[in-house]
CSV table of C-alpha atoms in Angstrom, one decimal:
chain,number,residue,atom,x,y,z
A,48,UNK,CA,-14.2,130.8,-25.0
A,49,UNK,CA,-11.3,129.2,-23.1
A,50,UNK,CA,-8.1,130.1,-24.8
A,51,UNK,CA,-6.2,126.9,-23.0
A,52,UNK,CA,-7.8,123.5,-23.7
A,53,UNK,CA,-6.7,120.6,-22.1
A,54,UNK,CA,-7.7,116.5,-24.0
A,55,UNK,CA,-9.5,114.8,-22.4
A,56,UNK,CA,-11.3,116.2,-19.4
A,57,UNK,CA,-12.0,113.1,-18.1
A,58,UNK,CA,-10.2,109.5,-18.2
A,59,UNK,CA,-9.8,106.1,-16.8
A,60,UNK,CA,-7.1,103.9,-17.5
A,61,UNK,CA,-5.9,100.7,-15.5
A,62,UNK,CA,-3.1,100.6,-12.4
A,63,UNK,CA,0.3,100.0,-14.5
A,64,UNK,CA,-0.7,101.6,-17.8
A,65,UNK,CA,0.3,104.8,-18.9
A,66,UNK,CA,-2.1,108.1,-20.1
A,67,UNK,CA,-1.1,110.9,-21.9
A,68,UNK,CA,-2.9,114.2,-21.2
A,69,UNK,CA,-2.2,117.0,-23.4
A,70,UNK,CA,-2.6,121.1,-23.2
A,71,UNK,CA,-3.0,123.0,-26.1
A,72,UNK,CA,-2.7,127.3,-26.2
A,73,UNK,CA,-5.5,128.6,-28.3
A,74,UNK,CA,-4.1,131.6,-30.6
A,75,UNK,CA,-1.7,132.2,-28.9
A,76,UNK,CA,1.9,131.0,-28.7
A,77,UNK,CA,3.3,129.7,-25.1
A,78,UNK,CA,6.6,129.0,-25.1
A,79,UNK,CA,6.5,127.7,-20.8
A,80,UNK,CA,3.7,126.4,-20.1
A,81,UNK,CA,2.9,124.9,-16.1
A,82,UNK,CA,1.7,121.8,-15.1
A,83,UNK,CA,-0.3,121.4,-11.7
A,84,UNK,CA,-2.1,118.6,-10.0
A,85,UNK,CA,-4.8,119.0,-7.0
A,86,UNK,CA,-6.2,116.2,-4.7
A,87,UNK,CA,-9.6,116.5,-3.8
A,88,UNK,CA,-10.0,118.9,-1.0
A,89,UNK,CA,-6.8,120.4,-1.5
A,90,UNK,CA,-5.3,123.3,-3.4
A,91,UNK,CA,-2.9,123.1,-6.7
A,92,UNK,CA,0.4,122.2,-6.5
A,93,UNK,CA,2.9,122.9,-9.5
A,94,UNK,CA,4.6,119.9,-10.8
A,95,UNK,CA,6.6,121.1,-13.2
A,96,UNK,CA,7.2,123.2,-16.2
A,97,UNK,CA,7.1,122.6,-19.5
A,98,UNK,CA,9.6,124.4,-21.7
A,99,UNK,CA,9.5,124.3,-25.9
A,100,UNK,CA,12.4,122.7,-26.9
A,101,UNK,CA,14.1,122.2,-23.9
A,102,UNK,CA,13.5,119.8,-21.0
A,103,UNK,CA,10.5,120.3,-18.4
A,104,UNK,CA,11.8,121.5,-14.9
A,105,UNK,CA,9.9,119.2,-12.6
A,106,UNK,CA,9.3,120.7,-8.3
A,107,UNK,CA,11.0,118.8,-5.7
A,108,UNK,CA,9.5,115.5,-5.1
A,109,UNK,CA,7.8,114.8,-8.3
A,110,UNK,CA,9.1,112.2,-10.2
A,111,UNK,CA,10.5,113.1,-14.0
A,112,UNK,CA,10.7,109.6,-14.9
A,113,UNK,CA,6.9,109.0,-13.9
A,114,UNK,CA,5.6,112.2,-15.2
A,115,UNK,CA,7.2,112.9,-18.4
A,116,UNK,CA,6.5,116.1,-20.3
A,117,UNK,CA,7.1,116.8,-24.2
A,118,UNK,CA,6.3,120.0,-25.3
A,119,UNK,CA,6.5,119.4,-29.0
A,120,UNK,CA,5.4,122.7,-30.5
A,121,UNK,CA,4.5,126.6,-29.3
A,122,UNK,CA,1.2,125.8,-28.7
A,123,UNK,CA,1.4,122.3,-27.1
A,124,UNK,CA,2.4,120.3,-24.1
A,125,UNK,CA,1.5,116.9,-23.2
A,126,UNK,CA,2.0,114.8,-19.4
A,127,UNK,CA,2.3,111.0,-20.0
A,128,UNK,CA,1.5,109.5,-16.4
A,129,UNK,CA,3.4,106.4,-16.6
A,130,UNK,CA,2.5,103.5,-14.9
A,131,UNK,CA,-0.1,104.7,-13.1
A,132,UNK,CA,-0.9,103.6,-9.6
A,133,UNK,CA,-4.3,104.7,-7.9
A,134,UNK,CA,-2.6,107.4,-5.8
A,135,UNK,CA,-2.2,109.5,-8.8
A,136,UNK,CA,-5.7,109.8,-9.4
A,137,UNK,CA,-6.1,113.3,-9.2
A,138,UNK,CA,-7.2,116.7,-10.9
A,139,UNK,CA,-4.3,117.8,-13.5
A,140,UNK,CA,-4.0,120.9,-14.7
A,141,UNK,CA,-2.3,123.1,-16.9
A,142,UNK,CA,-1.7,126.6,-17.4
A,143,UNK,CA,0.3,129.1,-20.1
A,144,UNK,CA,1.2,132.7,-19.7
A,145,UNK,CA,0.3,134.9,-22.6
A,146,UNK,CA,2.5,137.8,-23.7
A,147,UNK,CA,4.9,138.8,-20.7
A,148,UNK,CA,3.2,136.5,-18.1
A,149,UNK,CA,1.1,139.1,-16.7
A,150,UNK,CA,-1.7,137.0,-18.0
A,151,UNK,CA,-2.2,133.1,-17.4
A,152,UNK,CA,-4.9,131.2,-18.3
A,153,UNK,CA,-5.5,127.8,-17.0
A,154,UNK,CA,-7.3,124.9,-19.0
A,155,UNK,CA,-10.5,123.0,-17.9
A,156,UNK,CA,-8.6,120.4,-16.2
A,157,UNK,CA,-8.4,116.5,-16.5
A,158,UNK,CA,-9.7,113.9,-14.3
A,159,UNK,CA,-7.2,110.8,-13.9
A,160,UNK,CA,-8.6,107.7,-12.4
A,161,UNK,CA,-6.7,105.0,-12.1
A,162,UNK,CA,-8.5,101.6,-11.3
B,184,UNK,CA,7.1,135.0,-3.5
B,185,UNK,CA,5.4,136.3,-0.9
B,186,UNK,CA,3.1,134.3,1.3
B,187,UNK,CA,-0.4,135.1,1.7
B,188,UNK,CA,-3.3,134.5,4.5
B,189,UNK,CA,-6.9,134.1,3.9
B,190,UNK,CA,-10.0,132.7,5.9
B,191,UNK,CA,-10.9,129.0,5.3
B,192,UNK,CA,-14.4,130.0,4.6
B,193,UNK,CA,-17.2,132.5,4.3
B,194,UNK,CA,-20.7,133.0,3.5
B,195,UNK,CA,-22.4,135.9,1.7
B,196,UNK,CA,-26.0,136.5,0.6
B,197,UNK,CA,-27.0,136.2,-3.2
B,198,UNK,CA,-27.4,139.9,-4.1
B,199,UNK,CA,-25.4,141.4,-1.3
B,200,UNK,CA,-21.2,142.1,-1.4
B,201,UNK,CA,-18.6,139.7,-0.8
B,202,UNK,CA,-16.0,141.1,0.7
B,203,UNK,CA,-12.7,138.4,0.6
B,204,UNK,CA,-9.7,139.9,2.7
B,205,UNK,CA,-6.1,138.5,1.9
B,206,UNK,CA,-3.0,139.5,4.3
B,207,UNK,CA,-0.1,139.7,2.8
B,208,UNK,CA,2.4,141.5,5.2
B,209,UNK,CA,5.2,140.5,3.8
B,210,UNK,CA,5.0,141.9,0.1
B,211,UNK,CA,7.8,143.1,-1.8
B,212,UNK,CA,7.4,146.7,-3.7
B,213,UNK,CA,7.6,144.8,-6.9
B,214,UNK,CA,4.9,142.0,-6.1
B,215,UNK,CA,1.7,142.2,-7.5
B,216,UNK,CA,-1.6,141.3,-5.6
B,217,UNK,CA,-3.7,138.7,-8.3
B,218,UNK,CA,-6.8,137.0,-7.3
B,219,UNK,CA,-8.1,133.8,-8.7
B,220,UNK,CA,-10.9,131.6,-8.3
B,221,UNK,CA,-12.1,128.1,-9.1
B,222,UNK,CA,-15.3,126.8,-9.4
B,223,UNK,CA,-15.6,123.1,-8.4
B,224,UNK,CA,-14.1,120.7,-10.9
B,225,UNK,CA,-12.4,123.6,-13.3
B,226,UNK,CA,-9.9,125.6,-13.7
B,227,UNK,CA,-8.9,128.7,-12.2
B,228,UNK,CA,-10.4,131.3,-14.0
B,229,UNK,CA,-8.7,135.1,-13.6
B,230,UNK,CA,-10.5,137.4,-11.4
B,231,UNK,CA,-8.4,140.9,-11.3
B,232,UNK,CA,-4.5,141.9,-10.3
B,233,UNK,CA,-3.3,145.3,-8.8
B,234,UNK,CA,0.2,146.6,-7.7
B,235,UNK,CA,-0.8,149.5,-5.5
B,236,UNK,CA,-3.9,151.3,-6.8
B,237,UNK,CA,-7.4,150.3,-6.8
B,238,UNK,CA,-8.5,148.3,-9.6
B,239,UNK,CA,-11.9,147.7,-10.8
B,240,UNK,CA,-13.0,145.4,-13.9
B,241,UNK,CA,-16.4,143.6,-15.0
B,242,UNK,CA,-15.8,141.0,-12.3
B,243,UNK,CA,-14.6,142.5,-9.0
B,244,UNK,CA,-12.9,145.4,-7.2
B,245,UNK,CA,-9.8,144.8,-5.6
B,246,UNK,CA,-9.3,147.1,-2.7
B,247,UNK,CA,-5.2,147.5,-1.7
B,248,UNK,CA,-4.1,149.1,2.1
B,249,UNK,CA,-1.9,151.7,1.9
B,250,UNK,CA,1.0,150.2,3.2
B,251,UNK,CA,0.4,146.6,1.1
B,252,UNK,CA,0.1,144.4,3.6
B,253,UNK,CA,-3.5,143.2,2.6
B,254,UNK,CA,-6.4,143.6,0.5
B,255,UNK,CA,-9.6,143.1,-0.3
B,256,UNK,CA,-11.7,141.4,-3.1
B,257,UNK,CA,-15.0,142.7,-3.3
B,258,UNK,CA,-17.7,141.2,-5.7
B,259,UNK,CA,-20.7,144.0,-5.8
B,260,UNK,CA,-23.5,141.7,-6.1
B,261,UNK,CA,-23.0,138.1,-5.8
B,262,UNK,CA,-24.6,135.9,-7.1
B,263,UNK,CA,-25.0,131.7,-6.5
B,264,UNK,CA,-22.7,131.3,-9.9
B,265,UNK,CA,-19.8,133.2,-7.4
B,266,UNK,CA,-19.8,130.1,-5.3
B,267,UNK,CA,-16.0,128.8,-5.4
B,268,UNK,CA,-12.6,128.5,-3.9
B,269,UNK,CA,-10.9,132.2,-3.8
B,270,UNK,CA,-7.2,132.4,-4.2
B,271,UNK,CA,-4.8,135.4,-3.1
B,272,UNK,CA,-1.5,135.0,-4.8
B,273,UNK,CA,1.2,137.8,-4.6
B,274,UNK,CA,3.7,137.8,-7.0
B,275,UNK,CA,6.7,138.9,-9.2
B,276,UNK,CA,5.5,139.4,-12.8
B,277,UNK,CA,7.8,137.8,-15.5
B,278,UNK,CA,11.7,137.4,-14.3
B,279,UNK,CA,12.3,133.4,-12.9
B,280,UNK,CA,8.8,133.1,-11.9
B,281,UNK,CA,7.4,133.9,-15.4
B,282,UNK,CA,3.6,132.7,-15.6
B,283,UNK,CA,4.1,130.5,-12.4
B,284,UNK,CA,1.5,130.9,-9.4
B,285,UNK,CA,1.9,129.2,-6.1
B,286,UNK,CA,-1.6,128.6,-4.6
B,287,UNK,CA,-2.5,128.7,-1.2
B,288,UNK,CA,-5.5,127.0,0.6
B,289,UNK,CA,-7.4,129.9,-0.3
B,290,UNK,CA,-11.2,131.0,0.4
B,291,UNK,CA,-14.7,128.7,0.0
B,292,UNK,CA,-17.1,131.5,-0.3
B,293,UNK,CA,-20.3,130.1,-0.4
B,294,UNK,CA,-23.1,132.7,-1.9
B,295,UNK,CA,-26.7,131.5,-0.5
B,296,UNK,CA,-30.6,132.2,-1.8
C-alpha cells in the first residue's frame, strides 16, 4: 500500500481562488518532505521543500508568496495554490524520504485544474 | 548532481527483456545510480539503486560499467503493466540533497502484445 498519500487526487477550483493540497507520510515520520509539479508531457520539476517547523525552501523561479507550504506536523505537509490562474493547472506531487533518504517515496499525485 | 542521458523512447515485446541504458559519464565515486518509473497519471514508483555492484530485486536488474559511466536497467520479462516513463537519476545519498531527486526527460518504454 502507498506509504505517501496525497488529498485529493483530483480537483477543480475557479481562476482567483485558492486550493490547498495536502501530503501525508504513512508510518513513518518525514521531517523534509519535496514538492514537485509536472506539465503534461514533461518531466518533474521540484518546487520546493518543505521543512517541519521551519520555512519551505522554494527553487528559483517559483513563487513563495503563490505557493505557500505549511508543514504542520512530522507526518504532514500541505501546498495552498493561491490565486490560481489556468497556467497552474498541472500534476503536483509530493515526495518524503524515509530513514536516511536512501529511500523516497512519492504520493499518487494531484490534479489541479483551474477553470 | 550528476547529469544523466537516456533515449526519448523504446519499444520492447510483452514477455521479452527491456533493456533501458542511462549514461552517466560524469558520476562522482559517491553518487548512486537510482532508477524510477512512472506510470501515466501517478507517481514515481521506486524501481532499484546501485553504487557500483550489480543489483538485482523483484522488479529489475540494474547492470553498472566498470568505470561508472552508464548502466543498464533490465526488466526480465516485461510485461504491458511495464509500460511508463523511465527515469535515471544519479545522486548523492543524504548530505544537502537529502531525499531530493532531479528528474530528467527520461525513457517512454512502450511494452507491446
Amino acid at each position: 500500500g502507498a506509504v505517501v498519500s496525497q488529498h485529493p487526487s483530483r480537483v477543480i477550483c475557479k481562476s482567483g481562488t485558492s486550493v490547498k493540497i495536502e501530503c501525508r507520510s504513512l508510518d513513518f515520520q518525514a521531517t523534509t518532505m519535496f514538492w514537485y509539479r509536472q506539465f503534461p508531457k514533461q518531466s518533474l520539476m521540484l518546487m520546493a521543500t518543505s521543512n517541519e517547523g521551519s520555512k519551505a525552501t522554494y527553487e528559483q523561479g517559483v513563487e513563495k508568496d503563490k505557493f505557500l507550504i505549511n508543514h504542520a506536523s512530522l507526518t504532514l505537509s500541505t501546498l495552498t495554490v493561491t490565486s490560481a490562474h489556468p497556467e497552474d493547472s498541472s500534476f503536483y506531487i509530493c515526495s518524503a524520504p524515509q530513514g536516511g533518504g536512501n529511500t523516497i517515496y512519492f504520493g499518487e499525485g494531484s490534479w489541479l485544474t483551474v477553470v | 548532481d550528476a547529469k544523466t542521458t537516456q533515449p526519448p523512447s523504446m519499444d520492447c515485446a510483452e514477455g521479452r527483456a527491456a533493456n533501458l541504458p542511462c549514461n552517466h559519464s560524469t558520476i562522482s565515486g559517491n553518487e548512486y545510480v537510482y532508477w524510477y518509473r512512472q506510470i501515466h497519471s501517478q507517481g514515481p514508483q521506486y524501481i532499484i539503486h546501485g553504487l557500483k555492484n550489480n543489483e538485482t530485486n523483484e522488479m529489475a536488474s540494474l547492470i553498472i560499467t566498470e568505470d561508472r559511466k552508464s548502466s543498464t536497467l533490465i526488466l526480465p520479462h516485461a510485461t504491458l503493466r511495464d509500460t511508463a516513463v523511465y527515469y535515471c537519476i544519479v545522486r548523492v545519498d543524504g548530505g544537502t540533497s537529502y531525499g531530493k531527486l532531479t528528474f530528467g526527460q527520461g525513457t517512454i518504454l512502450t511494452v507491446h502484445p
